[in-house]
mmCIF file of C-alpha atoms and ligand atoms in Angstrom:
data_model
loop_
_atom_site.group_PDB
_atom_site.id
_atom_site.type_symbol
_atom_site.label_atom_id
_atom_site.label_comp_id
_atom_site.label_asym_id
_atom_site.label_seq_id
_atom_site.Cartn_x
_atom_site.Cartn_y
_atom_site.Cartn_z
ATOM 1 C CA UNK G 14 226.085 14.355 187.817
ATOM 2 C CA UNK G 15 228.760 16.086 189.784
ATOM 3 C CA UNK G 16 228.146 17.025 193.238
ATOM 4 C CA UNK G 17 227.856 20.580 193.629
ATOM 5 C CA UNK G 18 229.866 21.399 196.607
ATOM 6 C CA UNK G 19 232.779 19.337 194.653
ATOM 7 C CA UNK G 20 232.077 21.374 191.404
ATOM 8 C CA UNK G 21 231.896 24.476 193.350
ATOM 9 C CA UNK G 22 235.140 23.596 194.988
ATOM 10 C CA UNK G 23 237.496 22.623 191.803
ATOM 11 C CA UNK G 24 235.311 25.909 190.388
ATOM 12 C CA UNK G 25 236.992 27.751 192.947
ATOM 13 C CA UNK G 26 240.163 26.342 192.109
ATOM 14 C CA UNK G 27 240.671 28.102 188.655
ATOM 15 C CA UNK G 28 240.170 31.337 190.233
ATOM 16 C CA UNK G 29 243.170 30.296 193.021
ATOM 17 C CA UNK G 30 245.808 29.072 190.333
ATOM 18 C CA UNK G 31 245.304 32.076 188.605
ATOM 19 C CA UNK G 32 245.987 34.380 191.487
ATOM 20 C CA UNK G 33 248.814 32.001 192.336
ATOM 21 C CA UNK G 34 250.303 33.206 188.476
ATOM 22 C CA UNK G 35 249.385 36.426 189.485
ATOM 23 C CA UNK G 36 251.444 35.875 192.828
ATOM 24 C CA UNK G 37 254.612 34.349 191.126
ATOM 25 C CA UNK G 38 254.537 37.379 188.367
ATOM 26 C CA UNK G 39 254.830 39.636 191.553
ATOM 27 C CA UNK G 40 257.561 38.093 192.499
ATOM 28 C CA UNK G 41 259.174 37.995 189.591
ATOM 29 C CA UNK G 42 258.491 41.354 189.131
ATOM 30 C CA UNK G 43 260.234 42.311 192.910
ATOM 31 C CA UNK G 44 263.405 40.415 191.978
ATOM 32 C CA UNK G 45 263.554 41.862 188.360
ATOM 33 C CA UNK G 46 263.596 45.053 190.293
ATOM 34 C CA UNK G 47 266.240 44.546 192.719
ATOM 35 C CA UNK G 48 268.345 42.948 189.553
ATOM 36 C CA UNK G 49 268.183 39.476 189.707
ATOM 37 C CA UNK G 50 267.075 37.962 186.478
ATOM 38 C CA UNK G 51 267.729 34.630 187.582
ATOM 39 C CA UNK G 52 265.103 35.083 190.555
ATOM 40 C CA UNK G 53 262.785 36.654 188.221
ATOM 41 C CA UNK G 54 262.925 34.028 185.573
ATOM 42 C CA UNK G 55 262.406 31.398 188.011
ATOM 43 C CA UNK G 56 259.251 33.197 189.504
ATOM 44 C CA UNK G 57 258.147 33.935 185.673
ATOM 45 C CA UNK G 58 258.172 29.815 184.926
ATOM 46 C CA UNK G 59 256.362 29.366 188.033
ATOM 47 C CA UNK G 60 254.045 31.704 187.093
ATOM 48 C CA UNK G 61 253.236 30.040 183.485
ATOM 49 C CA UNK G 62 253.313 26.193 185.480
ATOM 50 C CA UNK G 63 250.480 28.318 187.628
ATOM 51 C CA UNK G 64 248.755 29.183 184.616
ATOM 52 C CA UNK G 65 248.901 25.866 183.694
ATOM 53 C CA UNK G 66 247.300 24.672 186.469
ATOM 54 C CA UNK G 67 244.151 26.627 186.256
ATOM 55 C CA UNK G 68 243.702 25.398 183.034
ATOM 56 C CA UNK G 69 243.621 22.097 183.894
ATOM 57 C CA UNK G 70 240.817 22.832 186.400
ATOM 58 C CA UNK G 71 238.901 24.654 183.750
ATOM 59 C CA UNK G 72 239.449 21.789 181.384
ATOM 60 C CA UNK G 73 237.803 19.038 183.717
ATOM 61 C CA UNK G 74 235.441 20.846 184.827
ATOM 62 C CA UNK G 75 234.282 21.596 181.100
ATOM 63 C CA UNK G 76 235.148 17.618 180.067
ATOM 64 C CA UNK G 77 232.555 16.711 182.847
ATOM 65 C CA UNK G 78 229.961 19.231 180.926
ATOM 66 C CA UNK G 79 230.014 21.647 184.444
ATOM 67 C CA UNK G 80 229.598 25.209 183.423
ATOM 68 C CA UNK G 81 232.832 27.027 184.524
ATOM 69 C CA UNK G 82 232.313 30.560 185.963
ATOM 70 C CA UNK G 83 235.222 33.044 186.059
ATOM 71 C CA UNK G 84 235.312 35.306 188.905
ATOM 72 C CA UNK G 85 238.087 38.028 189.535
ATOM 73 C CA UNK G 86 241.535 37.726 190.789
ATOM 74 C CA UNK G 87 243.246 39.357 193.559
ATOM 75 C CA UNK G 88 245.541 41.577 194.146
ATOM 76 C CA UNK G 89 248.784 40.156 195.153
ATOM 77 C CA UNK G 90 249.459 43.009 197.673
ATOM 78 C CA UNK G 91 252.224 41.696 199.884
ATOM 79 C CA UNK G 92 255.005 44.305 200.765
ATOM 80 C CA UNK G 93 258.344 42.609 201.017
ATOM 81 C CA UNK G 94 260.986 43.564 203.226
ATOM 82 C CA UNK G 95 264.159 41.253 201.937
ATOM 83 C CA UNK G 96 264.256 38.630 199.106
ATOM 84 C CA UNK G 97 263.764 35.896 202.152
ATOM 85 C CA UNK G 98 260.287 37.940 202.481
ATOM 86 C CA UNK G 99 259.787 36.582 199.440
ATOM 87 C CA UNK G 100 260.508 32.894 199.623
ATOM 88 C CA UNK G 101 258.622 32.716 202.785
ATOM 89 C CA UNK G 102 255.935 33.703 201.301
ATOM 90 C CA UNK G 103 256.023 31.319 198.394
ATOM 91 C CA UNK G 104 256.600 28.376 200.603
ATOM 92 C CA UNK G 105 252.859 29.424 202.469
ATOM 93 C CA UNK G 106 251.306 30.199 199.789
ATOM 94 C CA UNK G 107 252.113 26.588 198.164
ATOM 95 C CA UNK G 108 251.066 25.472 202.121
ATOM 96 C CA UNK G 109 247.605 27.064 201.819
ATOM 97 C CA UNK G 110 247.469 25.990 198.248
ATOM 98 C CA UNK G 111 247.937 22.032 199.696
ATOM 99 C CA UNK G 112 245.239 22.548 201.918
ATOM 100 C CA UNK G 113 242.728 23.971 199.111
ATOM 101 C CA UNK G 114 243.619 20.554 197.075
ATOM 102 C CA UNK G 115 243.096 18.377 200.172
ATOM 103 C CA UNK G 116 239.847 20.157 200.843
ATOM 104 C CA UNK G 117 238.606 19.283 197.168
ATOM 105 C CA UNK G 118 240.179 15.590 197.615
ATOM 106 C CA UNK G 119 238.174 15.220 200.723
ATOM 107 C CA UNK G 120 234.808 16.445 199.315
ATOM 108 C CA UNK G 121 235.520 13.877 196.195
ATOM 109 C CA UNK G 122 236.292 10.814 198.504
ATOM 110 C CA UNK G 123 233.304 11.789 200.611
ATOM 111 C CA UNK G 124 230.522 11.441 197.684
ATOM 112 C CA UNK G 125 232.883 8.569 196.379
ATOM 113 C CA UNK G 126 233.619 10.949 193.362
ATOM 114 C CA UNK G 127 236.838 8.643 191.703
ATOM 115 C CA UNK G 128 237.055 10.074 188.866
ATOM 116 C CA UNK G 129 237.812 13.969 190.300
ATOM 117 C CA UNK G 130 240.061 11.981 192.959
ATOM 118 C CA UNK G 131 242.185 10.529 189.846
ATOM 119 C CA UNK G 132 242.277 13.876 188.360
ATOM 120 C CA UNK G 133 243.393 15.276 191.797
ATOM 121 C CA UNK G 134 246.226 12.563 192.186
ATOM 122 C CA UNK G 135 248.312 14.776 190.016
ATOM 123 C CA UNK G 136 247.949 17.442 192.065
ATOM 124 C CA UNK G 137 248.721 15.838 195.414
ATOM 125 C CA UNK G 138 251.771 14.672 193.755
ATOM 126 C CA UNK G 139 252.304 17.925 191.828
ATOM 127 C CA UNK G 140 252.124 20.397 195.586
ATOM 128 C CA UNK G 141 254.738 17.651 197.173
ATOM 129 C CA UNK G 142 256.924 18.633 194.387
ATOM 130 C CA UNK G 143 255.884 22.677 195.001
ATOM 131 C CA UNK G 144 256.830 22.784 198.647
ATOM 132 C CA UNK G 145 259.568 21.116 198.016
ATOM 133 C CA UNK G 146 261.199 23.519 195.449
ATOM 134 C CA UNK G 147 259.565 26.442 197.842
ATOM 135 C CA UNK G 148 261.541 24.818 200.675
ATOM 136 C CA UNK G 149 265.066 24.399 198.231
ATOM 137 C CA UNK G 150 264.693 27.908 197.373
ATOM 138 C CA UNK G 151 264.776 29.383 201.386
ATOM 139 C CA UNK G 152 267.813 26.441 201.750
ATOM 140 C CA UNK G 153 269.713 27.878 199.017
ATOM 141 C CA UNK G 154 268.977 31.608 200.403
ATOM 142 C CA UNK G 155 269.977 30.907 203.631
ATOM 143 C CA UNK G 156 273.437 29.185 202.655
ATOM 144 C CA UNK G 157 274.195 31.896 200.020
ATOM 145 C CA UNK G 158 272.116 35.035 200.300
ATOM 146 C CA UNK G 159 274.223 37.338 201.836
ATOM 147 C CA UNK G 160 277.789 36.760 200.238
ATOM 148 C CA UNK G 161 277.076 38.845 196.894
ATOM 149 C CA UNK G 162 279.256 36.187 194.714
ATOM 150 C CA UNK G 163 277.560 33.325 195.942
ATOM 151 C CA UNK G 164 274.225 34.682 194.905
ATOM 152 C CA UNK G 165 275.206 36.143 191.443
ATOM 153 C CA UNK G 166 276.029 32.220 191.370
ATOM 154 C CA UNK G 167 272.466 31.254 192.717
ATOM 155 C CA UNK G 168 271.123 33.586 190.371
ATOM 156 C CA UNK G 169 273.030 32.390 187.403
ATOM 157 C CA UNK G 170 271.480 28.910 188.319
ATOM 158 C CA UNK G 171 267.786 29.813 188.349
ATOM 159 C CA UNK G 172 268.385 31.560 185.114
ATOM 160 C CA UNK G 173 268.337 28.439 183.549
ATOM 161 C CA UNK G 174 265.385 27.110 184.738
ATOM 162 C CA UNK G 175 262.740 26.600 181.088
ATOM 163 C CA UNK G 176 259.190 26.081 181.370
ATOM 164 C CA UNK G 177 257.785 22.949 180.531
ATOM 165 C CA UNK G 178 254.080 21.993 179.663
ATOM 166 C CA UNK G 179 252.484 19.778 182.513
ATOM 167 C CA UNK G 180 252.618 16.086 182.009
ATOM 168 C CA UNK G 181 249.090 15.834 182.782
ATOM 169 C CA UNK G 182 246.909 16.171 179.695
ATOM 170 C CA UNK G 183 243.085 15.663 180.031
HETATM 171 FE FE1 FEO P 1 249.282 25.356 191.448
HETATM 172 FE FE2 FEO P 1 251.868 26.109 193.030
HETATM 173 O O1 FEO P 1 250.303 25.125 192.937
#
C-alpha cells in the first residue's frame, strides 16, 4: 500500500506538469506574438516534454493501482514586460518545480518508499537538466538580446529544437 500523503503528493504532481504545459504554451504564445518563431517553438517543445511529464505521474500512480484524480489547471496569468520577463520566469518556475519533486522525494525516503524514489530519480536528474536550459536561455538573452541580428540568429537556433519522447518509460 502506498502511503497517502506520498500518493497525494505525486497526485498533485499531474495537476503541476500540466499547468507547467499550460505555462510553456503561454510563452510560446507571447513570443509567437512579438514574431519570434524560434522562441515560440522552443516554448511549444517544452510544453509537449511538460505534457510528458504529467503523464508519467499519472502512469505510476495507475501502475501502483492508486486511483488518479484530475483536478483543474490554472491560469497562467503572468503579464510580461520584455522577453527577459519571460525567461525569468521560466527559470522560477523550473525552481519551484525542483522543490515540489524534492518535497515528494522526501515524503518517499521518509516511509522508506524505494520504489517512488527510483521513479523520482529521473526527475531529480530530469529538473538539473531544466534549470539548466532555463539558465542557458537568460545567458544567451543577455549576450544577444538587444542587437536585432544577433537574435534573429538566436532565434534561428531555437527553431531547430524537435521534441523528443522521454527516455523514461514505465
Ligand atoms: Fe516537468 Fe519543467 O519540469
Amino acid at each position: 500500500m502506498m502511503n497517502t500523503k506520498v500518493r497525494d503528493l505525486l497526485n498533485q504532481q499531474i495537476n503541476k506538469e500540466f499547468y507547467s504545459a499550460y505555462l510553456y504554451l503561454d510563452f510560446s504564445n507571447y513570443f509567437k506574438a512579438k514574431g519570434l518563431d524560434g522562441f515560440a517553438n522552443w516554448y511549444m517543445v517544452q510544453a509537449q516534454e511538460e505534457r510528458d511529464h504529467a503523464m508519467l505521474f499519472y502512469q505510476y500512480l495507475q501502475n501502483e493501482n492508486q486511483t488518479v484524480t484530475l483536478e483543474a489547471i490554472a491560469k497562467p496569468d503572468k503579464v510580461f514586460a520584455s522577453h527577459m520577463d519571460v525567461l525569468r520566469a521560466g527559470l522560477e518556475h523550473e525552481e519551484y518545480v525542483t522543490s515540489l519533486i524534492n518535497d515528494i522525494y522526501s515524503a518517499a525516503y521518509e516511509v522508506r518508499d524505494f520504489r517512488t524514489m527510483q521513479f523520482l530519480d529521473w526527475f531529480v536528474k530530469e529538473q538539473g537538466e531544466e534549470e539548466t536550459n532555463a539558465n542557458d536561455m537568460i545567458t544567451k538573452m543577455e549576450l544577444f538580446g538587444s542587437d536585432p541580428k544577433s537574435l534573429y540568429m538566436l532565434n534561428q537556433e531555437l527553431a531547430a529544437r524537435i521534441y523528443s519522447a522521454p527516455s523514461l518509460v514505465l
